[in-house]
Amino acid sequence: MSEEKNVVSRRSVLKGAAVGGAALVAGSALSAGTASAATRLKGSTVKWTTRGGGATGDKIAKAVNDAFTKKTGAKVVAQQVNSDDFQNNFAQIMQGSPDDAFGWMAGYRSNHFGELGLLADLTREINRLKSTLPASAIKGATSPVSKKPYIIPTTYYPWGLHYRKSMVKDIGMDPEKINNWDDLVKLMTLTQKKGLVGYSLGAKGGWEAMGTFDILNSRINGYKYHIDLLNGRAKWTDAKTKETFKYFAQLIPFMNDNVMDISWDGMRDLLLQKKTGVMMMGSWFANDFKAKSQADYDDLWIVPFPEINPKFGVDTIDAPLDGISVAANGKNVEGGKALAEFWGSPEGIQEAIKAGDTSIYVSKSFDTSKYDAFNKQKLAVLAAAKNIMFFLDRDARGDFAGPVVGPAIQSFIKKPSDVNKILESVQAQWDALPKN
């Protein structure tokens, strides 16, 4: 992947979605040829996979899928799977008997599997949604190799520092002024003195802690160095990379003892249960705070990870683009494509929001004028950055991010004194990879 060429288009994805103010319109892109589509789909069965999300995820999926059934006459059979298991075994699942449509991730994860023939080409569906999708979102969903889209882009979200405003106020700090590294260390220290976890982290799946590494490296060394590092143009044994791990090591004493035993949902639970001060994570979990109570949701806040190197400030952020993909090997590929298109249409988005979805949608018809305070803050966090990362396991090749970097970060958290040996191993494994 040529990440440097994608900087402008990534930024445009966020700008194009954030300025949307038109109200969601009734109707769906399926209306182009609805009669023939309904005739083909009526009485058929489409299988759907929800990738994690718990009860809230199931509720949202049911609302969208039921609306699709009402519109087309096709029955949707849905299941929810463990997100990490689905992600880690994706190739095997797609080569077996996969469900027809499912939530997935843009970038390397959709491009690579699409190029292997495991995901369906969604060019026709993207074209029918073109009037509601920013051109940059379409570009972000399109493989630079095959020039085909293998995902309907739907949502994006910022990775940021999350905490409860009430807990920050309780330790005598201003929730709006966590601006630099010293502020963060003070927050974690005061929280820990109350017998709580200062900085919650999970690394059970190997990917969760990548978010902390991404933001530390970009704050210390800048966006360009970070992307160069992930793509072999900088060295893992370089002094700049080691500096990033020095800061990472400073976070470890503030972490929960069971880092290796929990994933993102365990991190979320610590914050939900008021057992941690801060966590660095994507904001997709906000639905679960709202499901618990409006008060819990109103207490949730997000800010950019604070400045470390004044040269770079807070100019970079992870903001992954997600969407709906279709299995090329599914039993009802056409039904899967129709369902994916519906999820990305104004009508599908409206159903998700009515069911409690707090996501930011890339659709130009998505109405941001009535955003609640937390979603407005998410947009502000995104707007503060000029460089957009998609996340380490989407910005780096798949045979390196998951199998090499994930375990390396896990090893570092377990024994930070081994940092030199760990980074030498990472570099050696990169050097041994087949060249694309």
CSV table of C-alpha atoms in Angstrom, one decimal:
chain,number,residue,atom,x,y,z
A,1,MET,CA,0.0,0.0,0.0
A,2,SER,CA,1.2,3.5,-0.7
A,3,GLU,CA,0.0,5.2,2.5
A,4,GLU,CA,1.6,8.6,1.8
A,5,LYS,CA,-0.6,9.0,-1.3
A,6,ASN,CA,-3.7,8.4,0.8
A,7,VAL,CA,-3.2,11.3,3.3
A,8,VAL,CA,-5.4,13.8,1.3
A,9,SER,CA,-8.2,11.3,0.6
A,10,ARG,CA,-8.3,10.1,4.2
A,11,ARG,CA,-8.7,13.7,5.5
A,12,SER,CA,-11.3,14.3,2.9
A,13,VAL,CA,-13.4,11.4,4.1
A,14,LEU,CA,-13.7,13.0,7.5
A,15,LYS,CA,-14.3,16.5,6.2
A,16,GLY,CA,-16.9,15.2,3.7
A,17,ALA,CA,-18.8,13.4,6.4
A,18,ALA,CA,-18.5,16.0,9.2
A,19,VAL,CA,-20.0,18.8,7.1
A,20,GLY,CA,-23.1,16.8,6.3
A,21,GLY,CA,-26.1,18.7,7.5
A,22,ALA,CA,-28.9,17.5,5.2
A,23,ALA,CA,-31.6,15.5,6.9
A,24,LEU,CA,-31.7,11.8,6.2
A,25,VAL,CA,-34.1,11.3,3.3
A,26,ALA,CA,-36.6,8.5,3.1
A,27,GLY,CA,-36.1,5.8,0.6
A,28,SER,CA,-33.1,3.7,-0.4
A,29,ALA,CA,-30.7,3.4,-3.3
A,30,LEU,CA,-32.5,0.0,-3.8
A,31,SER,CA,-35.3,2.1,-5.3
A,32,ALA,CA,-33.4,2.0,-8.5
A,33,GLY,CA,-34.8,-1.2,-9.8
A,34,THR,CA,-36.7,-1.9,-6.7
A,35,ALA,CA,-39.4,-3.9,-8.5
A,36,SER,CA,-37.0,-6.3,-10.1
A,37,ALA,CA,-34.9,-6.5,-7.0
A,38,ALA,CA,-37.9,-7.3,-4.8
A,39,THR,CA,-39.0,-9.9,-7.3
A,40,ARG,CA,-35.6,-11.6,-7.2
A,41,LEU,CA,-35.2,-11.4,-3.4
A,42,LYS,CA,-38.7,-12.2,-2.2
A,43,GLY,CA,-38.8,-15.5,-0.4
A,44,SER,CA,-35.0,-15.9,-0.4
A,45,THR,CA,-32.8,-16.1,2.7
A,46,VAL,CA,-29.9,-13.8,3.3
A,47,LYS,CA,-27.5,-14.7,6.1
A,48,TRP,CA,-25.9,-11.9,8.2
A,49,THR,CA,-23.1,-11.8,10.7
A,50,THR,CA,-22.8,-9.1,13.4
A,51,ARG,CA,-19.2,-8.8,14.4
A,52,GLY,CA,-19.4,-8.2,18.2
A,53,GLY,CA,-21.5,-5.5,19.8
A,54,GLY,CA,-23.4,-7.5,22.4
A,55,ALA,CA,-27.1,-6.8,22.9
A,56,THR,CA,-26.8,-3.3,21.4
A,57,GLY,CA,-25.2,-4.7,18.2
A,58,ASP,CA,-28.0,-7.3,17.9
A,59,LYS,CA,-30.7,-4.6,18.4
A,60,ILE,CA,-29.3,-2.4,15.7
A,61,ALA,CA,-28.8,-5.3,13.3
A,62,LYS,CA,-32.3,-6.5,13.9
A,63,ALA,CA,-33.8,-3.1,13.2
A,64,VAL,CA,-31.9,-2.6,9.9
A,65,ASN,CA,-32.4,-6.2,8.8
A,66,ASP,CA,-36.2,-6.2,9.6
A,67,ALA,CA,-36.6,-3.0,7.5
A,68,PHE,CA,-34.8,-4.8,4.6
A,69,THR,CA,-37.1,-7.7,4.9
A,70,LYS,CA,-40.1,-5.4,4.9
A,71,LYS,CA,-38.8,-3.7,1.8
A,72,THR,CA,-37.7,-6.7,-0.2
A,73,GLY,CA,-39.5,-9.8,1.2
A,74,ALA,CA,-36.2,-11.5,1.8
A,75,LYS,CA,-35.7,-13.2,5.2
A,76,VAL,CA,-32.5,-12.3,7.1
A,77,VAL,CA,-31.0,-14.9,9.4
A,78,ALA,CA,-28.6,-13.2,11.7
A,79,GLN,CA,-25.9,-14.3,14.1
A,80,GLN,CA,-23.4,-12.5,16.3
A,81,VAL,CA,-19.9,-13.7,16.5
A,82,ASN,CA,-16.9,-12.9,18.6
A,83,SER,CA,-15.1,-10.1,16.8
A,84,ASP,CA,-11.6,-11.3,17.4
A,85,ASP,CA,-12.3,-14.9,16.4
A,86,PHE,CA,-14.0,-13.7,13.2
A,87,GLN,CA,-11.1,-11.4,12.4
A,88,ASN,CA,-8.4,-13.9,13.2
A,89,ASN,CA,-10.0,-16.7,11.2
A,90,PHE,CA,-11.4,-14.6,8.4
A,91,ALA,CA,-9.7,-16.4,5.5
A,92,GLN,CA,-10.8,-19.8,6.7
A,93,ILE,CA,-14.4,-18.6,7.3
A,94,MET,CA,-14.6,-17.1,3.8
A,95,GLN,CA,-13.3,-20.2,2.2
A,96,GLY,CA,-15.8,-22.4,4.0
A,97,SER,CA,-19.6,-21.6,4.2
A,98,PRO,CA,-19.7,-18.0,5.2
A,99,ASP,CA,-22.7,-15.8,5.8
A,100,ASP,CA,-23.6,-13.6,2.9
A,101,ALA,CA,-23.0,-10.2,4.4
A,102,PHE,CA,-21.3,-8.8,7.5
A,103,GLY,CA,-19.7,-5.8,9.0
A,104,TRP,CA,-16.0,-5.4,8.0
A,105,MET,CA,-13.1,-3.0,7.8
A,106,ALA,CA,-11.8,-0.9,4.9
A,107,GLY,CA,-8.1,-0.7,4.0
A,108,TYR,CA,-5.8,-3.7,3.8
A,109,ARG,CA,-8.3,-6.0,5.4
A,110,SER,CA,-11.0,-5.6,2.6
A,111,ASN,CA,-8.6,-4.9,-0.3
A,112,HIS,CA,-6.4,-8.0,0.4
A,113,PHE,CA,-9.2,-10.5,0.7
A,114,GLY,CA,-11.1,-8.9,-2.2
A,115,GLU,CA,-8.0,-9.3,-4.4
A,116,LEU,CA,-7.8,-13.0,-3.3
A,117,GLY,CA,-11.4,-13.5,-4.6
A,118,LEU,CA,-12.9,-14.0,-1.1
A,119,LEU,CA,-15.0,-10.8,-1.1
A,120,ALA,CA,-17.6,-9.8,-3.8
A,121,ASP,CA,-17.1,-6.8,-6.0
A,122,LEU,CA,-19.5,-4.1,-4.9
A,123,THR,CA,-19.0,-1.7,-7.8
A,124,ARG,CA,-22.7,-1.7,-8.8
A,125,GLU,CA,-23.9,-1.1,-5.3
A,126,ILE,CA,-21.4,1.7,-4.7
A,127,ASN,CA,-22.5,3.3,-8.0
A,128,ARG,CA,-26.1,3.3,-6.8
A,129,LEU,CA,-25.1,4.9,-3.5
A,130,LYS,CA,-22.8,7.4,-5.2
A,131,SER,CA,-25.1,10.4,-4.7
A,132,THR,CA,-24.9,9.9,-0.9
A,133,LEU,CA,-21.2,8.9,-0.5
A,134,PRO,CA,-18.3,11.3,-0.6
A,135,ALA,CA,-15.9,10.5,-3.4
A,136,SER,CA,-13.1,10.2,-0.9
A,137,ALA,CA,-15.1,7.6,1.1
A,138,ILE,CA,-15.5,5.6,-2.1
A,139,LYS,CA,-11.8,5.9,-2.8
A,140,GLY,CA,-11.0,4.7,0.7
A,141,ALA,CA,-13.2,1.6,0.1
A,142,THR,CA,-11.6,0.8,-3.2
A,143,SER,CA,-8.6,-1.4,-3.8
A,144,PRO,CA,-5.7,0.5,-5.3
A,145,VAL,CA,-4.6,-2.7,-7.0
A,146,SER,CA,-7.8,-4.1,-8.6
A,147,LYS,CA,-9.6,-0.7,-8.6
A,148,LYS,CA,-12.7,-2.4,-7.2
A,149,PRO,CA,-14.6,-1.8,-4.0
A,150,TYR,CA,-15.1,-4.8,-1.7
A,151,ILE,CA,-16.9,-2.9,1.1
A,152,ILE,CA,-19.8,-0.4,1.3
A,153,PRO,CA,-18.3,2.4,3.5
A,154,THR,CA,-20.7,3.2,6.3
A,155,THR,CA,-19.1,4.5,9.5
A,156,TYR,CA,-15.9,5.9,10.9
A,157,TYR,CA,-14.8,6.7,14.5
A,158,PRO,CA,-11.9,8.4,16.3
A,159,TRP,CA,-9.5,6.7,18.6
A,160,GLY,CA,-9.0,9.0,21.5
A,161,LEU,CA,-8.5,9.3,25.2
A,162,HIS,CA,-11.8,8.3,26.9
A,163,TYR,CA,-12.8,9.0,30.4
A,164,ARG,CA,-15.7,9.9,32.6
A,165,LYS,CA,-16.0,13.7,33.2
A,166,SER,CA,-17.2,13.2,36.7
A,167,MET,CA,-14.2,11.0,37.7
A,168,VAL,CA,-11.8,13.6,36.3
A,169,LYS,CA,-13.5,16.4,38.3
A,170,ASP,CA,-13.4,14.2,41.4
A,171,ILE,CA,-9.6,14.2,41.4
A,172,GLY,CA,-9.6,18.0,41.0
A,173,MET,CA,-8.8,18.2,37.3
A,174,ASP,CA,-10.6,19.9,34.4
A,175,PRO,CA,-12.0,17.3,31.9
A,176,GLU,CA,-11.4,19.8,29.1
A,177,LYS,CA,-7.7,20.4,29.8
A,178,ILE,CA,-5.8,17.1,29.4
A,179,ASN,CA,-3.5,18.8,27.0
A,180,ASN,CA,0.0,17.3,27.4
A,181,TRP,CA,1.9,14.3,28.7
A,182,ASP,CA,2.3,15.8,32.2
A,183,ASP,CA,-1.5,16.3,32.4
A,184,LEU,CA,-2.0,12.6,31.5
A,185,VAL,CA,0.5,11.4,34.1
A,186,LYS,CA,-1.1,13.6,36.7
A,187,LEU,CA,-4.5,12.2,35.9
A,188,MET,CA,-3.3,8.6,36.0
A,189,THR,CA,-1.4,9.2,39.3
A,190,LEU,CA,-4.3,10.8,41.1
A,191,THR,CA,-6.7,8.1,39.9
A,192,GLN,CA,-4.3,5.3,41.0
A,193,LYS,CA,-4.0,6.9,44.5
A,194,LYS,CA,-7.8,6.4,44.8
A,195,GLY,CA,-7.2,2.6,44.4
A,196,LEU,CA,-8.3,2.6,40.8
A,197,VAL,CA,-6.6,1.7,37.5
A,198,GLY,CA,-4.9,4.7,36.0
A,199,TYR,CA,-4.7,3.6,32.3
A,200,SER,CA,-6.8,0.6,31.4
A,201,LEU,CA,-5.6,-1.6,28.5
A,202,GLY,CA,-6.4,-5.0,27.0
A,203,ALA,CA,-4.1,-7.0,24.8
A,204,LYS,CA,-5.7,-10.4,24.7
A,205,GLY,CA,-6.3,-10.2,20.9
A,206,GLY,CA,-3.0,-8.7,20.1
A,207,TRP,CA,-4.5,-5.7,18.3
A,208,GLU,CA,-6.0,-3.6,21.1
A,209,ALA,CA,-2.7,-2.2,22.3
A,210,MET,CA,-1.7,-1.2,18.7
A,211,GLY,CA,-3.9,1.9,19.3
A,212,THR,CA,-1.6,3.0,22.1
A,213,PHE,CA,1.5,2.4,20.0
A,214,ASP,CA,0.1,4.2,17.0
A,215,ILE,CA,-0.7,7.3,18.9
A,216,LEU,CA,2.5,7.4,20.9
A,217,ASN,CA,4.7,6.9,17.8
A,218,SER,CA,2.8,9.6,15.8
A,219,ARG,CA,2.9,12.0,18.8
A,220,ILE,CA,6.6,11.5,19.3
A,221,ASN,CA,7.9,11.0,15.8
A,222,GLY,CA,5.1,12.3,13.5
A,223,TYR,CA,2.7,10.8,11.1
A,224,LYS,CA,5.3,10.3,8.2
A,225,TYR,CA,7.7,8.4,10.4
A,226,HIS,CA,5.0,6.2,11.7
A,227,ILE,CA,3.6,5.2,8.3
A,228,ASP,CA,7.2,4.7,7.0
A,229,LEU,CA,7.9,2.4,10.0
A,230,LEU,CA,4.8,0.3,9.2
A,231,ASN,CA,5.8,0.0,5.6
A,232,GLY,CA,9.5,-0.8,5.8
A,233,ARG,CA,10.9,2.7,5.1
A,234,ALA,CA,12.1,3.2,8.7
A,235,LYS,CA,13.6,0.7,11.1
A,236,TRP,CA,12.1,-0.8,14.2
A,237,THR,CA,15.6,-0.7,15.7
A,238,ASP,CA,16.0,3.0,15.1
A,239,ALA,CA,16.5,5.3,18.1
A,240,LYS,CA,13.2,7.1,17.3
A,241,THR,CA,11.2,3.8,17.6
A,242,LYS,CA,12.9,3.0,20.9
A,243,GLU,CA,11.9,6.5,22.2
A,244,THR,CA,8.3,5.6,21.6
A,245,PHE,CA,8.6,2.4,23.6
A,246,LYS,CA,10.2,4.5,26.5
A,247,TYR,CA,7.0,6.4,26.7
A,248,PHE,CA,4.9,3.2,26.4
A,249,ALA,CA,6.9,1.8,29.3
A,250,GLN,CA,5.9,4.7,31.5
A,251,LEU,CA,2.2,3.7,31.0
A,252,ILE,CA,2.7,0.1,32.2
A,253,PRO,CA,2.8,0.8,36.0
A,254,PHE,CA,-0.6,2.5,35.7
A,255,MET,CA,-2.3,-0.4,33.8
A,256,ASN,CA,-4.6,-3.1,35.1
A,257,ASP,CA,-3.0,-6.4,36.1
A,258,ASN,CA,-5.0,-8.5,33.7
A,259,VAL,CA,-3.9,-6.7,30.5
A,260,MET,CA,-3.3,-10.0,28.7
A,261,ASP,CA,-6.6,-11.5,29.8
A,262,ILE,CA,-9.1,-8.9,28.5
A,263,SER,CA,-9.9,-7.3,25.1
A,264,TRP,CA,-11.6,-4.0,24.3
A,265,ASP,CA,-14.8,-5.0,26.1
A,266,GLY,CA,-12.9,-5.6,29.3
A,267,MET,CA,-11.4,-2.1,28.9
A,268,ARG,CA,-14.9,-0.7,28.4
A,269,ASP,CA,-16.2,-2.5,31.4
A,270,LEU,CA,-13.6,-0.9,33.6
A,271,LEU,CA,-14.7,2.5,32.5
A,272,LEU,CA,-18.3,1.6,32.6
A,273,GLN,CA,-17.9,0.4,36.2
A,274,LYS,CA,-15.9,3.5,37.2
A,275,LYS,CA,-12.8,1.4,37.9
A,276,THR,CA,-10.4,3.2,35.6
A,277,GLY,CA,-9.3,6.8,34.9
A,278,VAL,CA,-8.6,6.7,31.2
A,279,MET,CA,-8.4,4.4,28.3
A,280,MET,CA,-7.1,4.8,24.7
A,281,MET,CA,-9.7,3.2,22.4
A,282,GLY,CA,-12.0,3.8,19.4
A,283,SER,CA,-15.3,5.3,20.3
A,284,TRP,CA,-17.5,2.5,18.9
A,285,PHE,CA,-18.4,1.3,22.5
A,286,ALA,CA,-20.4,4.5,23.3
A,287,ASN,CA,-23.6,2.6,22.4
A,288,ASP,CA,-23.0,0.4,25.5
A,289,PHE,CA,-22.9,3.5,27.8
A,290,LYS,CA,-26.1,4.7,26.4
A,291,ALA,CA,-27.7,1.3,26.8
A,292,LYS,CA,-26.8,1.4,30.5
A,293,SER,CA,-28.3,4.8,31.1
A,294,GLN,CA,-28.5,8.3,29.6
A,295,ALA,CA,-26.6,9.5,32.7
A,296,ASP,CA,-23.7,7.1,32.0
A,297,TYR,CA,-23.6,8.2,28.3
A,298,ASP,CA,-23.7,11.9,29.3
A,299,ASP,CA,-20.7,11.3,31.6
A,300,LEU,CA,-18.6,9.8,28.8
A,301,TRP,CA,-16.0,12.0,27.1
A,302,ILE,CA,-13.2,11.9,24.5
A,303,VAL,CA,-10.3,14.1,23.8
A,304,PRO,CA,-7.2,13.8,21.5
A,305,PHE,CA,-4.4,11.8,23.1
A,306,PRO,CA,-2.3,14.7,24.6
A,307,GLU,CA,0.7,16.3,23.0
A,308,ILE,CA,4.2,14.9,23.7
A,309,ASN,CA,6.4,16.5,21.0
A,310,PRO,CA,5.3,20.2,20.3
A,311,LYS,CA,6.6,19.8,16.7
A,312,PHE,CA,3.6,17.4,16.0
A,313,GLY,CA,1.1,18.5,18.7
A,314,VAL,CA,-2.1,16.5,18.2
A,315,ASP,CA,-2.0,16.5,14.4
A,316,THR,CA,-2.5,12.8,13.9
A,317,ILE,CA,-5.3,10.4,14.8
A,318,ASP,CA,-6.5,6.8,14.1
A,319,ALA,CA,-9.9,7.0,12.4
A,320,PRO,CA,-10.8,3.6,10.9
A,321,LEU,CA,-13.4,3.4,8.1
A,322,ASP,CA,-15.8,0.5,8.5
A,323,GLY,CA,-18.6,-0.9,6.3
A,324,ILE,CA,-20.4,-3.9,5.0
A,325,SER,CA,-18.8,-6.6,2.9
A,326,VAL,CA,-20.2,-9.6,1.0
A,327,ALA,CA,-18.7,-13.1,0.9
A,328,ALA,CA,-17.9,-14.2,-2.7
A,329,ASN,CA,-18.5,-17.8,-1.5
A,330,GLY,CA,-21.9,-17.1,0.2
A,331,LYS,CA,-25.0,-19.0,-0.8
A,332,ASN,CA,-26.9,-15.8,-1.7
A,333,VAL,CA,-24.3,-13.4,-3.1
A,334,GLU,CA,-27.0,-11.2,-4.8
A,335,GLY,CA,-29.0,-11.1,-1.6
A,336,GLY,CA,-25.9,-10.2,0.4
A,337,LYS,CA,-25.1,-7.4,-2.0
A,338,ALA,CA,-28.6,-6.0,-1.7
A,339,LEU,CA,-28.5,-6.2,2.1
A,340,ALA,CA,-25.0,-4.4,2.1
A,341,GLU,CA,-26.4,-1.7,-0.1
A,342,PHE,CA,-29.4,-1.2,2.2
A,343,TRP,CA,-27.1,-0.9,5.3
A,344,GLY,CA,-25.3,1.9,3.5
A,345,SER,CA,-28.4,3.7,2.3
A,346,PRO,CA,-30.1,6.6,4.0
A,347,GLU,CA,-33.0,4.4,4.9
A,348,GLY,CA,-30.8,1.7,6.5
A,349,ILE,CA,-28.9,4.4,8.4
A,350,GLN,CA,-32.1,5.9,9.7
A,351,GLU,CA,-33.2,2.5,11.1
A,352,ALA,CA,-29.8,2.0,12.8
A,353,ILE,CA,-30.0,5.4,14.5
A,354,LYS,CA,-33.6,4.8,15.6
A,355,ALA,CA,-32.3,1.6,17.2
A,356,GLY,CA,-29.7,3.5,19.3
A,357,ASP,CA,-26.7,3.6,17.0
A,358,THR,CA,-24.4,6.5,18.0
A,359,SER,CA,-21.9,6.0,15.1
A,360,ILE,CA,-20.8,8.7,12.8
A,361,TYR,CA,-21.8,7.8,9.2
A,362,VAL,CA,-19.9,8.9,6.1
A,363,SER,CA,-23.1,9.3,4.1
A,364,LYS,CA,-23.6,12.9,2.9
A,365,SER,CA,-27.3,12.5,3.8
A,366,PHE,CA,-26.4,11.9,7.5
A,367,ASP,CA,-27.7,14.7,9.6
A,368,THR,CA,-25.2,16.0,12.1
A,369,SER,CA,-27.2,19.1,13.1
A,370,LYS,CA,-28.9,17.3,16.0
A,371,TYR,CA,-25.8,15.6,17.4
A,372,ASP,CA,-25.6,15.1,21.1
A,373,ALA,CA,-22.6,16.5,23.0
A,374,PHE,CA,-20.5,13.3,22.8
A,375,ASN,CA,-20.9,13.0,19.0
A,376,LYS,CA,-20.1,16.7,18.6
A,377,GLN,CA,-17.0,16.1,20.6
A,378,LYS,CA,-16.0,13.2,18.4
A,379,LEU,CA,-16.2,15.5,15.4
A,380,ALA,CA,-14.1,18.1,17.3
A,381,VAL,CA,-11.4,15.4,18.1
A,382,LEU,CA,-11.3,14.4,14.4
A,383,ALA,CA,-11.2,18.0,13.3
A,384,ALA,CA,-8.1,18.7,15.4
A,385,ALA,CA,-6.0,16.3,13.3
A,386,LYS,CA,-4.6,16.9,9.9
A,387,ASN,CA,-3.3,13.4,9.4
A,388,ILE,CA,-5.5,10.3,9.4
A,389,MET,CA,-4.3,6.8,10.2
A,390,PHE,CA,-6.6,3.8,9.6
A,391,PHE,CA,-5.1,1.8,12.5
A,392,LEU,CA,-1.9,-0.3,12.6
A,393,ASP,CA,-3.5,-3.6,11.3
A,394,ARG,CA,-4.9,-1.7,8.3
A,395,ASP,CA,-2.0,0.5,7.6
A,396,ALA,CA,0.5,-2.4,7.5
A,397,ARG,CA,0.4,-5.6,5.5
A,398,GLY,CA,-1.6,-8.4,7.1
A,399,ASP,CA,1.3,-10.9,7.3
A,400,PHE,CA,3.2,-8.4,9.5
A,401,ALA,CA,0.7,-6.5,11.7
A,402,GLY,CA,-1.1,-9.4,13.3
A,403,PRO,CA,1.5,-12.2,13.4
A,404,VAL,CA,4.5,-10.0,14.2
A,405,VAL,CA,3.7,-6.6,15.7
A,406,GLY,CA,0.8,-7.8,17.9
A,407,PRO,CA,2.8,-10.4,19.7
A,408,ALA,CA,5.8,-8.1,20.0
A,409,ILE,CA,3.7,-5.5,21.8
A,410,GLN,CA,2.3,-8.2,24.1
A,411,SER,CA,5.9,-9.3,24.9
A,412,PHE,CA,6.9,-5.8,25.6
A,413,ILE,CA,4.1,-5.2,28.1
A,414,LYS,CA,5.0,-8.4,29.9
A,415,LYS,CA,8.7,-7.5,30.0
A,416,PRO,CA,9.6,-4.0,28.9
A,417,SER,CA,13.3,-4.5,29.7
A,418,ASP,CA,13.5,-6.8,26.7
A,419,VAL,CA,12.7,-3.9,24.3
A,420,ASN,CA,15.9,-4.1,22.3
A,421,LYS,CA,15.6,-7.9,21.8
A,422,ILE,CA,11.9,-7.5,20.8
A,423,LEU,CA,12.5,-4.7,18.3
A,424,GLU,CA,15.4,-6.6,16.7
A,425,SER,CA,13.1,-9.6,16.3
A,426,VAL,CA,10.4,-7.4,14.7
A,427,GLN,CA,12.9,-5.9,12.2
A,428,ALA,CA,14.3,-9.3,11.3
A,429,GLN,CA,10.8,-10.7,10.7
A,430,TRP,CA,10.0,-7.7,8.5
A,431,ASP,CA,13.2,-8.2,6.5
A,432,ALA,CA,12.3,-11.8,6.0
A,433,LEU,CA,8.9,-11.1,4.5
A,434,PRO,CA,8.4,-11.8,0.8
A,435,LYS,CA,8.5,-8.5,-1.1
A,436,ASN,CA,5.3,-7.5,-2.8
